PDB file of C-alpha atoms in Angstrom:
ATOM      1  CA  UNK A  22       0.000   0.000   0.000  1.00 91.00           C
ATOM      2  CA  UNK A  23       2.846   2.412   0.785  1.00 91.00           C
ATOM      3  CA  UNK A  24       4.428   1.640  -2.578  1.00 93.00           C
ATOM      4  CA  UNK A  25       1.140   2.155  -4.435  1.00 93.00           C
ATOM      5  CA  UNK A  26       0.599   5.515  -2.697  1.00 91.00           C
ATOM      6  CA  UNK A  27       4.134   6.586  -3.624  1.00 90.00           C
ATOM      7  CA  UNK A  28       3.553   5.701  -7.306  1.00 91.00           C
ATOM      8  CA  UNK A  29       0.209   7.512  -7.357  1.00 90.00           C
ATOM      9  CA  UNK A  30       1.607  10.649  -5.706  1.00 87.00           C
ATOM     10  CA  UNK A  31       4.798  10.869  -7.771  1.00 88.00           C
ATOM     11  CA  UNK A  32       3.205   9.806 -11.055  1.00 87.00           C
ATOM     12  CA  UNK A  33       5.745   7.139 -11.913  1.00 89.00           C
ATOM     13  CA  UNK A  34       7.561   3.987 -10.827  1.00 91.00           C
ATOM     14  CA  UNK A  35      11.045   5.485 -11.018  1.00 89.00           C
ATOM     15  CA  UNK A  36      10.041   8.541  -9.000  1.00 88.00           C
ATOM     16  CA  UNK A  37       8.346   6.338  -6.401  1.00 90.00           C
ATOM     17  CA  UNK A  38      11.479   4.200  -6.172  1.00 90.00           C
ATOM     18  CA  UNK A  39      13.567   7.298  -5.469  1.00 88.00           C
ATOM     19  CA  UNK A  40      11.166   8.412  -2.752  1.00 85.00           C
ATOM     20  CA  UNK A  41      11.171   4.969  -1.123  1.00 88.00           C
ATOM     21  CA  UNK A  42      14.892   4.333  -1.595  1.00 87.00           C
ATOM     22  CA  UNK A  43      14.384   1.056  -3.470  1.00 89.00           C
ATOM     23  CA  UNK A  44      14.892  -0.142  -7.047  1.00 91.00           C
ATOM     24  CA  UNK A  45      12.248   0.504  -9.761  1.00 90.00           C
ATOM     25  CA  UNK A  46      11.791  -3.250 -10.446  1.00 92.00           C
ATOM     26  CA  UNK A  47      10.913  -3.737  -6.775  1.00 94.00           C
ATOM     27  CA  UNK A  48       8.250  -1.039  -7.038  1.00 92.00           C
ATOM     28  CA  UNK A  49       6.846  -2.619 -10.206  1.00 92.00           C
ATOM     29  CA  UNK A  50       6.659  -6.062  -8.566  1.00 93.00           C
ATOM     30  CA  UNK A  51       4.980  -4.628  -5.455  1.00 94.00           C
ATOM     31  CA  UNK A  52       2.230  -2.930  -7.471  1.00 93.00           C
ATOM     32  CA  UNK A  53       1.727  -6.014  -9.641  1.00 92.00           C
ATOM     33  CA  UNK A  54       1.437  -8.147  -6.498  1.00 94.00           C
ATOM     34  CA  UNK A  55      -1.068  -5.703  -5.036  1.00 93.00           C
ATOM     35  CA  UNK A  56      -3.230  -5.802  -8.174  1.00 92.00           C
ATOM     36  CA  UNK A  57      -3.143  -9.605  -8.204  1.00 92.00           C
ATOM     37  CA  UNK A  58      -4.213  -9.627  -4.555  1.00 93.00           C
ATOM     38  CA  UNK A  59      -7.052  -7.157  -5.211  1.00 91.00           C
ATOM     39  CA  UNK A  60      -8.108  -8.777  -8.468  1.00 92.00           C
ATOM     40  CA  UNK A  61      -8.334  -5.345 -10.082  1.00 91.00           C
ATOM     41  CA  UNK A  62      -6.060  -2.857 -11.827  1.00 92.00           C
ATOM     42  CA  UNK A  63      -5.293   0.257  -9.764  1.00 93.00           C
ATOM     43  CA  UNK A  64      -2.979   1.911 -12.297  1.00 92.00           C
ATOM     44  CA  UNK A  65      -2.863   2.261 -16.067  1.00 90.00           C
ATOM     45  CA  UNK A  66       0.599   2.454 -17.584  1.00 84.00           C
ATOM     46  CA  UNK A  67       1.705   4.060 -20.833  1.00 77.00           C
ATOM     47  CA  UNK A  68       5.151   4.866 -22.155  1.00 69.00           C
ATOM     48  CA  UNK A  69       4.757   8.450 -20.928  1.00 73.00           C
ATOM     49  CA  UNK A  70       2.835   8.366 -17.672  1.00 80.00           C
ATOM     50  CA  UNK A  71       1.055   6.376 -14.999  1.00 87.00           C
ATOM     51  CA  UNK A  72      -2.571   7.126 -14.128  1.00 89.00           C
ATOM     52  CA  UNK A  73      -5.031   5.886 -11.560  1.00 91.00           C
ATOM     53  CA  UNK A  74      -7.963   3.762 -12.656  1.00 92.00           C
ATOM     54  CA  UNK A  75     -11.375   4.591 -11.225  1.00 90.00           C
ATOM     55  CA  UNK A  76     -10.957   1.770  -8.699  1.00 90.00           C
ATOM     56  CA  UNK A  77      -7.421   2.928  -7.991  1.00 91.00           C
ATOM     57  CA  UNK A  78      -8.574   6.459  -7.159  1.00 90.00           C
ATOM     58  CA  UNK A  79     -11.014   5.138  -4.562  1.00 88.00           C
ATOM     59  CA  UNK A  80      -8.419   2.721  -3.208  1.00 92.00           C
ATOM     60  CA  UNK A  81      -5.847   5.536  -2.904  1.00 90.00           C
ATOM     61  CA  UNK A  82      -8.101   7.466  -0.513  1.00 86.00           C
ATOM     62  CA  UNK A  83      -8.569   4.364   1.644  1.00 88.00           C
ATOM     63  CA  UNK A  84      -4.843   3.618   1.623  1.00 89.00           C
ATOM     64  CA  UNK A  85      -3.955   7.114   2.798  1.00 84.00           C
ATOM     65  CA  UNK A  86      -6.466   6.907   5.629  1.00 80.00           C
ATOM     66  CA  UNK A  87      -5.392   3.426   6.719  1.00 85.00           C
ATOM     67  CA  UNK A  88      -1.677   4.213   6.549  1.00 83.00           C
ATOM     68  CA  UNK A  89      -2.216   7.358   8.634  1.00 75.00           C
ATOM     69  CA  UNK A  90      -4.099   5.323  11.253  1.00 75.00           C
ATOM     70  CA  UNK A  91      -1.366   2.665  11.217  1.00 79.00           C
ATOM     71  CA  UNK A  92       1.281   5.356  11.697  1.00 73.00           C
ATOM     72  CA  UNK A  93      -0.624   6.677  14.722  1.00 68.00           C
ATOM     73  CA  UNK A  94      -0.859   3.168  16.221  1.00 71.00           C
ATOM     74  CA  UNK A  95       2.847   2.505  15.728  1.00 70.00           C
ATOM     75  CA  UNK A  96       3.710   5.938  17.100  1.00 65.00           C
ATOM     76  CA  UNK A  97       1.779   5.172  20.288  1.00 63.00           C
ATOM     77  CA  UNK A  98       3.705   1.921  20.778  1.00 65.00           C
ATOM     78  CA  UNK A  99       7.098   3.486  20.023  1.00 60.00           C
ATOM     79  CA  UNK A 100       6.582   6.377  22.413  1.00 57.00           C
ATOM     80  CA  UNK A 101       5.908   9.122  19.877  1.00 54.00           C
ATOM     81  CA  UNK A 102       2.953  10.264  21.961  1.00 58.00           C
ATOM     82  CA  UNK A 103       5.375  11.234  24.730  1.00 67.00           C
ATOM     83  CA  UNK A 104       8.245  12.703  22.677  1.00 76.00           C
ATOM     84  CA  UNK A 105       8.059  14.436  19.285  1.00 84.00           C
ATOM     85  CA  UNK A 106       9.345  12.061  16.627  1.00 84.00           C
ATOM     86  CA  UNK A 107       8.311  10.638  13.284  1.00 85.00           C
ATOM     87  CA  UNK A 108       6.878  12.171  10.126  1.00 89.00           C
ATOM     88  CA  UNK A 109       4.838  15.379  10.265  1.00 92.00           C
ATOM     89  CA  UNK A 110       2.736  16.388   7.245  1.00 92.00           C
ATOM     90  CA  UNK A 111       1.275  19.896   6.995  1.00 95.00           C
ATOM     91  CA  UNK A 112      -0.490  21.993   4.368  1.00 95.00           C
ATOM     92  CA  UNK A 113      -1.023  25.716   3.793  1.00 95.00           C
ATOM     93  CA  UNK A 114      -1.733  28.071   0.918  1.00 93.00           C
ATOM     94  CA  UNK A 115       1.254  28.782  -1.310  1.00 92.00           C
ATOM     95  CA  UNK A 116       2.069  32.376  -0.385  1.00 93.00           C
ATOM     96  CA  UNK A 117       1.195  32.105   3.314  1.00 95.00           C
ATOM     97  CA  UNK A 118       3.162  28.878   3.482  1.00 95.00           C
ATOM     98  CA  UNK A 119       6.221  30.441   1.894  1.00 94.00           C
ATOM     99  CA  UNK A 120       6.174  33.625   3.977  1.00 94.00           C
ATOM    100  CA  UNK A 121       5.111  32.320   7.393  1.00 95.00           C
ATOM    101  CA  UNK A 122       4.720  28.558   7.678  1.00 96.00           C
ATOM    102  CA  UNK A 123       8.077  27.547   6.169  1.00 96.00           C
ATOM    103  CA  UNK A 124      10.168  29.620   8.643  1.00 96.00           C
ATOM    104  CA  UNK A 125       8.135  28.250  11.552  1.00 97.00           C
ATOM    105  CA  UNK A 126       8.530  24.682  10.299  1.00 97.00           C
ATOM    106  CA  UNK A 127      12.292  25.013   9.834  1.00 97.00           C
ATOM    107  CA  UNK A 128      12.738  26.367  13.367  1.00 97.00           C
ATOM    108  CA  UNK A 129      10.534  23.579  14.733  1.00 97.00           C
ATOM    109  CA  UNK A 130      12.612  20.900  12.984  1.00 96.00           C
ATOM    110  CA  UNK A 131      15.796  22.425  14.364  1.00 96.00           C
ATOM    111  CA  UNK A 132      14.416  22.037  17.884  1.00 95.00           C
ATOM    112  CA  UNK A 133      13.120  18.513  17.237  1.00 94.00           C
ATOM    113  CA  UNK A 134      15.725  16.586  15.206  1.00 92.00           C
ATOM    114  CA  UNK A 135      13.769  13.316  15.508  1.00 90.00           C
ATOM    115  CA  UNK A 136      10.897  14.797  13.485  1.00 92.00           C
ATOM    116  CA  UNK A 137      10.816  14.834   9.686  1.00 92.00           C
ATOM    117  CA  UNK A 138       8.302  16.894   7.740  1.00 93.00           C
ATOM    118  CA  UNK A 139       6.414  17.060   4.467  1.00 92.00           C
ATOM    119  CA  UNK A 140       4.841  20.384   3.461  1.00 94.00           C
ATOM    120  CA  UNK A 141       2.110  20.556   0.825  1.00 93.00           C
ATOM    121  CA  UNK A 142       1.636  24.173  -0.276  1.00 93.00           C
ATOM    122  CA  UNK A 143      -1.488  24.513  -2.373  1.00 90.00           C
ATOM    123  CA  UNK A 144      -4.196  27.126  -2.884  1.00 86.00           C
ATOM    124  CA  UNK A 145      -6.853  24.436  -3.110  1.00 85.00           C
ATOM    125  CA  UNK A 146      -8.605  23.148   0.015  1.00 83.00           C
ATOM    126  CA  UNK A 147      -6.862  19.898   0.889  1.00 82.00           C
ATOM    127  CA  UNK A 148      -8.603  17.112   2.797  1.00 81.00           C
ATOM    128  CA  UNK A 149      -6.384  16.088   5.713  1.00 82.00           C
ATOM    129  CA  UNK A 150      -7.570  12.483   5.840  1.00 75.00           C
ATOM    130  CA  UNK A 151      -7.531  11.851   2.091  1.00 74.00           C
ATOM    131  CA  UNK A 152      -4.053  13.371   1.700  1.00 79.00           C
ATOM    132  CA  UNK A 153      -2.606  11.769   4.837  1.00 79.00           C
ATOM    133  CA  UNK A 154      -1.877  15.148   6.480  1.00 87.00           C
ATOM    134  CA  UNK A 155      -1.584  16.073  10.140  1.00 90.00           C
ATOM    135  CA  UNK A 156      -2.064  19.847  10.255  1.00 94.00           C
ATOM    136  CA  UNK A 157      -3.589  22.476   7.967  1.00 94.00           C
ATOM    137  CA  UNK A 158      -3.258  26.253   8.240  1.00 95.00           C
ATOM    138  CA  UNK A 159      -6.353  27.822   6.706  1.00 93.00           C
ATOM    139  CA  UNK A 160      -7.468  31.402   6.192  1.00 93.00           C
ATOM    140  CA  UNK A 161     -11.255  31.176   6.072  1.00 89.00           C
ATOM    141  CA  UNK A 162     -14.413  30.984   8.100  1.00 87.00           C
ATOM    142  CA  UNK A 163     -14.806  27.299   8.831  1.00 82.00           C
ATOM    143  CA  UNK A 164     -17.879  25.146   8.606  1.00 76.00           C
ATOM    144  CA  UNK A 165     -18.628  22.649  11.364  1.00 62.00           C
ATOM    145  CA  UNK A 166     -16.182  19.758  11.297  1.00 69.00           C
ATOM    146  CA  UNK A 167     -14.990  16.805  13.318  1.00 71.00           C
ATOM    147  CA  UNK A 168     -11.483  18.293  13.127  1.00 81.00           C
ATOM    148  CA  UNK A 169      -9.972  20.428  15.889  1.00 87.00           C
ATOM    149  CA  UNK A 170      -9.577  24.096  14.920  1.00 90.00           C
ATOM    150  CA  UNK A 171      -7.402  26.544  16.871  1.00 92.00           C
ATOM    151  CA  UNK A 172      -7.720  30.217  15.956  1.00 93.00           C
ATOM    152  CA  UNK A 173      -4.295  31.890  15.802  1.00 94.00           C
ATOM    153  CA  UNK A 174      -4.897  35.186  14.023  1.00 93.00           C
ATOM    154  CA  UNK A 175      -6.785  37.087  11.380  1.00 94.00           C
ATOM    155  CA  UNK A 176      -6.069  38.984   8.191  1.00 93.00           C
ATOM    156  CA  UNK A 177      -7.748  41.949   6.549  1.00 92.00           C
ATOM    157  CA  UNK A 178      -8.711  42.379   2.921  1.00 93.00           C
ATOM    158  CA  UNK A 179      -6.659  45.458   2.086  1.00 95.00           C
ATOM    159  CA  UNK A 180      -7.175  47.842  -0.826  1.00 96.00           C
ATOM    160  CA  UNK A 181      -3.906  49.584  -1.635  1.00 97.00           C
ATOM    161  CA  UNK A 182      -1.889  51.463  -4.240  1.00 97.00           C
ATOM    162  CA  UNK A 183       1.512  53.074  -4.598  1.00 97.00           C
ATOM    163  CA  UNK A 184       2.047  56.695  -3.522  1.00 97.00           C
ATOM    164  CA  UNK A 185       3.081  57.553  -7.094  1.00 96.00           C
ATOM    165  CA  UNK A 186      -0.205  56.248  -8.526  1.00 96.00           C
ATOM    166  CA  UNK A 187      -2.234  58.132  -5.921  1.00 96.00           C
ATOM    167  CA  UNK A 188      -0.374  61.397  -6.581  1.00 96.00           C
ATOM    168  CA  UNK A 189      -1.189  61.070 -10.276  1.00 95.00           C
ATOM    169  CA  UNK A 190      -4.792  59.850 -10.056  1.00 95.00           C
ATOM    170  CA  UNK A 191      -6.019  60.986  -6.645  1.00 95.00           C
ATOM    171  CA  UNK A 192      -7.342  59.012  -3.678  1.00 96.00           C
ATOM    172  CA  UNK A 193     -10.730  57.233  -3.673  1.00 94.00           C
ATOM    173  CA  UNK A 194     -12.979  58.351  -0.823  1.00 94.00           C
ATOM    174  CA  UNK A 195     -15.787  55.800  -1.211  1.00 94.00           C
ATOM    175  CA  UNK A 196     -16.007  52.337  -2.811  1.00 94.00           C
ATOM    176  CA  UNK A 197     -18.062  53.798  -5.655  1.00 92.00           C
ATOM    177  CA  UNK A 198     -15.093  56.026  -6.595  1.00 93.00           C
ATOM    178  CA  UNK A 199     -13.158  52.923  -7.695  1.00 92.00           C
ATOM    179  CA  UNK A 200     -14.965  52.911 -11.034  1.00 89.00           C
ATOM    180  CA  UNK A 201     -12.677  55.847 -11.955  1.00 90.00           C
ATOM    181  CA  UNK A 202      -9.448  54.020 -11.046  1.00 93.00           C
ATOM    182  CA  UNK A 203      -7.468  51.315 -12.814  1.00 92.00           C
ATOM    183  CA  UNK A 204      -7.415  48.054 -10.908  1.00 93.00           C
ATOM    184  CA  UNK A 205      -5.090  45.067 -10.883  1.00 93.00           C
ATOM    185  CA  UNK A 206      -7.281  42.167  -9.809  1.00 91.00           C
ATOM    186  CA  UNK A 207      -6.566  38.680  -8.493  1.00 89.00           C
ATOM    187  CA  UNK A 208      -8.997  36.069  -9.766  1.00 83.00           C
ATOM    188  CA  UNK A 209      -8.648  32.329 -10.383  1.00 75.00           C
ATOM    189  CA  UNK A 210     -11.366  32.533 -13.058  1.00 73.00           C
ATOM    190  CA  UNK A 211     -11.635  34.380 -16.363  1.00 71.00           C
ATOM    191  CA  UNK A 212     -13.879  37.200 -15.161  1.00 72.00           C
ATOM    192  CA  UNK A 213     -13.041  39.837 -12.562  1.00 73.00           C
ATOM    193  CA  UNK A 214     -14.954  39.407  -9.297  1.00 80.00           C
ATOM    194  CA  UNK A 215     -16.720  42.245  -7.536  1.00 86.00           C
ATOM    195  CA  UNK A 216     -15.096  43.660  -4.410  1.00 91.00           C
ATOM    196  CA  UNK A 217     -17.184  43.608  -1.225  1.00 91.00           C
ATOM    197  CA  UNK A 218     -17.040  46.548   1.188  1.00 93.00           C
ATOM    198  CA  UNK A 219     -19.035  47.354   4.302  1.00 91.00           C
ATOM    199  CA  UNK A 220     -20.215  50.803   5.338  1.00 83.00           C
ATOM    200  CA  UNK A 221     -22.939  52.527   7.334  1.00 83.00           C
ATOM    201  CA  UNK A 222     -25.408  51.559   4.610  1.00 80.00           C
ATOM    202  CA  UNK A 223     -24.444  47.909   4.800  1.00 87.00           C
ATOM    203  CA  UNK A 224     -22.676  45.826   2.175  1.00 91.00           C
ATOM    204  CA  UNK A 225     -21.363  47.503  -0.960  1.00 91.00           C
ATOM    205  CA  UNK A 226     -20.347  45.512  -4.041  1.00 91.00           C
ATOM    206  CA  UNK A 227     -18.125  47.256  -6.561  1.00 90.00           C
ATOM    207  CA  UNK A 228     -16.822  45.829  -9.827  1.00 87.00           C
ATOM    208  CA  UNK A 229     -13.503  47.602 -10.414  1.00 85.00           C
ATOM    209  CA  UNK A 230     -12.297  48.867 -13.775  1.00 87.00           C
ATOM    210  CA  UNK A 231      -9.854  46.025 -14.367  1.00 88.00           C
ATOM    211  CA  UNK A 232      -6.669  46.786 -16.263  1.00 84.00           C
ATOM    212  CA  UNK A 233      -5.000  43.464 -15.426  1.00 87.00           C
ATOM    213  CA  UNK A 234      -6.587  40.196 -14.300  1.00 90.00           C
ATOM    214  CA  UNK A 235      -4.210  37.543 -12.964  1.00 90.00           C
ATOM    215  CA  UNK A 236      -4.392  34.354 -10.895  1.00 87.00           C
ATOM    216  CA  UNK A 237      -1.321  35.129  -8.741  1.00 88.00           C
ATOM    217  CA  UNK A 238      -1.480  37.664  -5.915  1.00 91.00           C
ATOM    218  CA  UNK A 239       2.247  38.290  -6.113  1.00 93.00           C
ATOM    219  CA  UNK A 240       1.792  39.681  -9.626  1.00 94.00           C
ATOM    220  CA  UNK A 241      -0.959  42.071  -8.531  1.00 94.00           C
ATOM    221  CA  UNK A 242       1.310  43.335  -5.739  1.00 96.00           C
ATOM    222  CA  UNK A 243       4.203  43.860  -8.159  1.00 96.00           C
ATOM    223  CA  UNK A 244       1.898  45.765 -10.516  1.00 96.00           C
ATOM    224  CA  UNK A 245       0.624  47.961  -7.687  1.00 96.00           C
ATOM    225  CA  UNK A 246       4.186  48.716  -6.562  1.00 96.00           C
ATOM    226  CA  UNK A 247       4.977  49.695 -10.146  1.00 96.00           C
ATOM    227  CA  UNK A 248       2.145  52.243 -10.079  1.00 95.00           C
ATOM    228  CA  UNK A 249      -0.208  50.407 -12.438  1.00 94.00           C
ATOM    229  CA  UNK A 250      -3.334  50.730 -10.305  1.00 94.00           C
ATOM    230  CA  UNK A 251      -5.107  49.789  -7.101  1.00 96.00           C
ATOM    231  CA  UNK A 252      -5.249  46.189  -5.935  1.00 96.00           C
ATOM    232  CA  UNK A 253      -6.846  44.209  -3.153  1.00 95.00           C
ATOM    233  CA  UNK A 254      -5.003  41.471  -1.297  1.00 95.00           C
ATOM    234  CA  UNK A 255      -4.873  39.899   2.143  1.00 94.00           C
ATOM    235  CA  UNK A 256      -3.003  42.067   4.640  1.00 94.00           C
ATOM    236  CA  UNK A 257      -0.265  39.506   5.362  1.00 94.00           C
ATOM    237  CA  UNK A 258       0.775  39.610   1.700  1.00 94.00           C
ATOM    238  CA  UNK A 259       1.706  43.306   1.832  1.00 95.00           C
ATOM    239  CA  UNK A 260       2.580  43.756   5.511  1.00 93.00           C
ATOM    240  CA  UNK A 261       6.161  44.837   4.739  1.00 93.00           C
ATOM    241  CA  UNK A 262       5.105  47.127   1.887  1.00 96.00           C
ATOM    242  CA  UNK A 263       2.503  48.859   4.065  1.00 95.00           C
ATOM    243  CA  UNK A 264       4.987  49.334   6.914  1.00 93.00           C
ATOM    244  CA  UNK A 265       7.609  50.773   4.565  1.00 96.00           C
ATOM    245  CA  UNK A 266       5.127  53.085   2.836  1.00 96.00           C
ATOM    246  CA  UNK A 267       5.732  51.586  -0.605  1.00 97.00           C
ATOM    247  CA  UNK A 268       1.985  50.869  -0.674  1.00 97.00           C
ATOM    248  CA  UNK A 269      -0.738  52.956   0.955  1.00 97.00           C
ATOM    249  CA  UNK A 270      -3.955  51.433   2.363  1.00 96.00           C
ATOM    250  CA  UNK A 271      -7.214  52.812   1.002  1.00 96.00           C
ATOM    251  CA  UNK A 272     -10.841  52.872   2.191  1.00 95.00           C
ATOM    252  CA  UNK A 273      -9.932  51.283   5.529  1.00 93.00           C
ATOM    253  CA  UNK A 274     -13.239  52.375   7.051  1.00 93.00           C
ATOM    254  CA  UNK A 275     -15.038  50.261   4.437  1.00 94.00           C
ATOM    255  CA  UNK A 276     -13.111  47.015   4.941  1.00 92.00           C
ATOM    256  CA  UNK A 277     -15.244  43.892   5.522  1.00 91.00           C
ATOM    257  CA  UNK A 278     -14.733  41.782   8.615  1.00 90.00           C
ATOM    258  CA  UNK A 279     -11.284  40.140   8.806  1.00 92.00           C
ATOM    259  CA  UNK A 280     -10.812  36.494   7.889  1.00 93.00           C
ATOM    260  CA  UNK A 281      -9.684  34.186  10.716  1.00 94.00           C
ATOM    261  CA  UNK A 282      -6.563  32.008  10.557  1.00 95.00           C
ATOM    262  CA  UNK A 283      -6.901  28.517  12.031  1.00 95.00           C
ATOM    263  CA  UNK A 284      -4.594  25.624  12.739  1.00 95.00           C
ATOM    264  CA  UNK A 285      -6.610  22.494  11.991  1.00 93.00           C
ATOM    265  CA  UNK A 286      -5.680  18.980  13.058  1.00 90.00           C
ATOM    266  CA  UNK A 287      -7.270  15.614  13.695  1.00 78.00           C
ATOM    267  CA  UNK A 288      -8.418  14.236  17.054  1.00 70.00           C
ATOM    268  CA  UNK A 289      -6.654  16.489  19.554  1.00 61.00           C
ATOM    269  CA  UNK A 290      -6.882  13.897  22.359  1.00 64.00           C
ATOM    270  CA  UNK A 291      -5.082  11.212  20.336  1.00 70.00           C
ATOM    271  CA  UNK A 292      -2.731  13.447  18.376  1.00 78.00           C
ATOM    272  CA  UNK A 293       0.928  12.288  18.427  1.00 82.00           C
ATOM    273  CA  UNK A 294       3.452  14.408  20.295  1.00 85.00           C
ATOM    274  CA  UNK A 295       4.912  15.751  17.045  1.00 90.00           C
ATOM    275  CA  UNK A 296       1.501  17.153  16.061  1.00 91.00           C
ATOM    276  CA  UNK A 297       0.733  18.603  19.484  1.00 90.00           C
ATOM    277  CA  UNK A 298       4.212  20.114  19.720  1.00 93.00           C
ATOM    278  CA  UNK A 299       4.000  21.707  16.264  1.00 96.00           C
ATOM    279  CA  UNK A 300       0.521  23.111  16.891  1.00 95.00           C
ATOM    280  CA  UNK A 301       1.693  24.709  20.151  1.00 94.00           C
ATOM    281  CA  UNK A 302       4.898  26.020  18.547  1.00 96.00           C
ATOM    282  CA  UNK A 303       3.166  27.418  15.456  1.00 97.00           C
ATOM    283  CA  UNK A 304       0.276  28.953  17.397  1.00 96.00           C
ATOM    284  CA  UNK A 305       2.655  30.886  19.647  1.00 95.00           C
ATOM    285  CA  UNK A 306       4.656  32.187  16.694  1.00 95.00           C
ATOM    286  CA  UNK A 307       1.624  33.193  14.647  1.00 95.00           C
ATOM    287  CA  UNK A 308      -0.166  34.871  17.546  1.00 93.00           C
ATOM    288  CA  UNK A 309       2.948  36.932  18.280  1.00 92.00           C
ATOM    289  CA  UNK A 310       3.275  38.090  14.653  1.00 92.00           C
ATOM    290  CA  UNK A 311       1.623  41.495  14.029  1.00 88.00           C
ATOM    291  CA  UNK A 312       1.318  40.731  10.311  1.00 88.00           C
ATOM    292  CA  UNK A 313      -1.290  38.065  11.048  1.00 88.00           C
ATOM    293  CA  UNK A 314      -2.696  39.693  14.172  1.00 79.00           C
ATOM    294  CA  UNK A 315      -3.212  43.307  13.056  1.00 65.00           C
ATOM    295  CA  UNK A 316      -4.959  45.862  15.168  1.00 60.00           C
ATOM    296  CA  UNK A 317      -8.554  46.328  14.146  1.00 54.00           C
ATOM    297  CA  UNK A 318      -9.429  49.601  12.472  1.00 52.00           C
ATOM    298  CA  UNK A 319     -12.344  51.493  13.966  1.00 50.00           C
ATOM    299  CA  UNK A 320     -14.967  52.688  11.569  1.00 48.00           C
ATOM    300  CA  UNK A 321     -15.268  56.443  11.255  1.00 46.00           C
TER     301      UNK A 321
END
């Protein structure tokens, strides 16, 4: 099962062999033996790639769940519930993971040399059980779940622009003024989304005059710094630029409610020591960071 999961996740027998530290023929024999045991094909092989069959996709989810449970059982026997050790798997969004989670994880590993880690940085919502993960850092309002969620901060949705752009084009005073300003907009889809604001009259939806639409927030920030227009991003993404004055916040009195940041993990009472230790370590670091715990702005 471990070999099959490695092949499915790496997309090939040779890559799985490198991950597992074994020879490719051994990986091939293991998967063939598994398929003979199951009486069904779990992978389709071509000269260029390896793909999951429909049965294989369902079996992969079960394998990840069972292997995670087995790892927890073995950790309990080996003492990992008393001392941090073993493999830790975490996930976060790409930019937040790069800026905040990666430094925390590296410092944690330095303090706990018996722990190894795997970080999955992805902007899609990843299922902890299906992906065999221990901890997720999510920026969102959460629905009810059987998972344990620990709130560690919040981020604002910040409208901003460079001082040079504002000197040339003026400063918007209300959300409706944005129709007269160029905007650099993040959107994963083809069409520009509307921007939600909140004022004394309630919610205000504005569709900005979009000059550039892009699916990477880092590009919108670069464009704003270059004076190409206003943009809207999460406050942690531009914390340094706002502090330095390279970007100026706009319409702060109209910002919607901040989005919470949570550490999410499975079964807090049975969590291995490595998970409990990382959650405690990461929560302390994130709560102490003003970039993800900004002071709330009072409405005028």
